[in-house]
GROMACS .gro file of C-alpha atoms in nm:
model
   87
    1UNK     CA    1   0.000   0.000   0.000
    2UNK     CA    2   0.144   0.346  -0.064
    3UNK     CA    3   0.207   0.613   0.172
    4UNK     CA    4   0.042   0.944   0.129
    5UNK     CA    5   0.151   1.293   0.304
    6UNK     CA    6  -0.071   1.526   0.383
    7UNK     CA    7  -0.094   1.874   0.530
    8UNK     CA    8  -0.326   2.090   0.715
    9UNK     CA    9  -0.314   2.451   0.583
   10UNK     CA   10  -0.475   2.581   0.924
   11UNK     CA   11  -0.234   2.451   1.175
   12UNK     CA   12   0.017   2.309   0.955
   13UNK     CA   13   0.002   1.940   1.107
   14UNK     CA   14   0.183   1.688   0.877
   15UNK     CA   15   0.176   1.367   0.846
   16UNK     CA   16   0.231   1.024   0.661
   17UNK     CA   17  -0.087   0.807   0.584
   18UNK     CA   18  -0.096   0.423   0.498
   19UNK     CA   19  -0.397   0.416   0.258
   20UNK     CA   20  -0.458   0.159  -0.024
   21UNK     CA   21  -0.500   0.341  -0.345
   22UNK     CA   22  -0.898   0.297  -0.349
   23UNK     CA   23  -0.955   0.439  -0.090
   24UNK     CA   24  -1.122   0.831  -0.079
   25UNK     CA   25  -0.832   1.095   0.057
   26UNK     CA   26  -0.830   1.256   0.390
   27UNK     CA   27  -1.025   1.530   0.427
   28UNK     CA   28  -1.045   1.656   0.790
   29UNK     CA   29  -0.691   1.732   1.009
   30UNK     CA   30  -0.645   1.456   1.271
   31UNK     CA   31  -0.511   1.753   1.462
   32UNK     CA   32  -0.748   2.063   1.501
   33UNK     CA   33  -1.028   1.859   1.304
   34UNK     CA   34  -1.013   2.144   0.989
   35UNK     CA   35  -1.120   2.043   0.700
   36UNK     CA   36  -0.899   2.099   0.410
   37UNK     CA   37  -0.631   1.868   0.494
   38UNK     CA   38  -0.460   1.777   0.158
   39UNK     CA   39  -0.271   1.520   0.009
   40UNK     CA   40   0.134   1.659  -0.055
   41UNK     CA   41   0.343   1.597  -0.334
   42UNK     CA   42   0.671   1.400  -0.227
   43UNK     CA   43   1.000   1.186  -0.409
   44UNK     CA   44   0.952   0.836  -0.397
   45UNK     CA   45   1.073   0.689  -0.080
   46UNK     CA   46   1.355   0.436  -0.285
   47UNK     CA   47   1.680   0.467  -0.457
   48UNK     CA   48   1.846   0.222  -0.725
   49UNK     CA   49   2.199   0.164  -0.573
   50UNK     CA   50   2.447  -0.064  -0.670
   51UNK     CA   51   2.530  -0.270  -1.004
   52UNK     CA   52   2.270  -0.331  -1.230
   53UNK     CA   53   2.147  -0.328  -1.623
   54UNK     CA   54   2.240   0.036  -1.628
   55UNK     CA   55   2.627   0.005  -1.482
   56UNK     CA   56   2.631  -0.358  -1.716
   57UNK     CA   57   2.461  -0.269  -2.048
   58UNK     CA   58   2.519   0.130  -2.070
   59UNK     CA   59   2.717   0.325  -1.872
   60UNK     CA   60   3.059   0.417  -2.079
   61UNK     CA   61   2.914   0.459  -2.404
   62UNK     CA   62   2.775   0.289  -2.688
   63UNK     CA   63   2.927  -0.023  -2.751
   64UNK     CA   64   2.636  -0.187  -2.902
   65UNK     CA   65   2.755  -0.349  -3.272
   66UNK     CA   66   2.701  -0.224  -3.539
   67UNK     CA   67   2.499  -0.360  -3.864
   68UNK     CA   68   2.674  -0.588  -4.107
   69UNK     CA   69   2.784  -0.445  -4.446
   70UNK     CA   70   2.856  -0.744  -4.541
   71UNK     CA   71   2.757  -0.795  -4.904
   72UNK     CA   72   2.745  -1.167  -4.917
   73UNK     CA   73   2.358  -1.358  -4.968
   74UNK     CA   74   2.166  -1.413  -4.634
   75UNK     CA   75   2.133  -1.771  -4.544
   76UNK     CA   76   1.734  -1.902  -4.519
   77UNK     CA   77   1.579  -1.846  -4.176
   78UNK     CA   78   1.543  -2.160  -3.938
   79UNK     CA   79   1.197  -2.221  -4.030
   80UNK     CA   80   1.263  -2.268  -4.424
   81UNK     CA   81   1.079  -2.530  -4.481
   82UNK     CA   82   0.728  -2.409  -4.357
   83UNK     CA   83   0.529  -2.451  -4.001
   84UNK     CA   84   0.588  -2.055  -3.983
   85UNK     CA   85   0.462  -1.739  -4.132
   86UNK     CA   86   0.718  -1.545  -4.180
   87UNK     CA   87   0.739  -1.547  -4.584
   0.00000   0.00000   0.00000
C-alpha cells in the first residue's frame, strides 16, 4: 500500500498516511479537526543503488555493434521449410 503525506493549511500538522489506493483521501486534520487537509506531493521513498542493467549494459558509451555491411547472400531463416509465417 502506498504512503500518502498530507498537510493541514490551518495549523500546519503533517503527516504520513498508509492508505490503499482505493480508498477516498483525507479530508479533515487529525489535529485541530479542519477540514482541508490535503494530500502533498513527495519523491519516492527508494533509490536504485548498486550494479545493475544500467552500470552492465550502458554506462561508458555505446558499444552496441554495429549492422553488417557485409555484401554476401543471407542464409534461409530456421523455419525454411514451412510450419511458420514469416514469408
Amino acid at each position: 500500500m502506498p504512503i500518502y503525506e498530507y498537510r493541514c493549511p490551518s495549523c500546519g500538522f503533517q503527516k504520513e498516511h498508509l492508505q490503499r489506493m482505493s480508498d477516498e483521501p483525507l479530508s479533515s486534520c487529525p489535529s485541530c479537526g479542519a477540514t482541508g487537509y490535503a494530500k502533498l506531493l513527495s519523491a519516492a521513498g527508494f533509490q536504485l543503488k548498486g550494479t545493475g542493467w544500467y552500470a552492465t549494459d550502458f554506462k561508458g558509451g555505446s558499444t552496441a555493434s554495429s549492422p553488417s555491411t557485409d555484401s554476401s547472400p543471407s542464409s534461409a531463416p530456421a523455419c525454411a521449410g514451412g510450419g511458420c509465417a514469416c514469408h
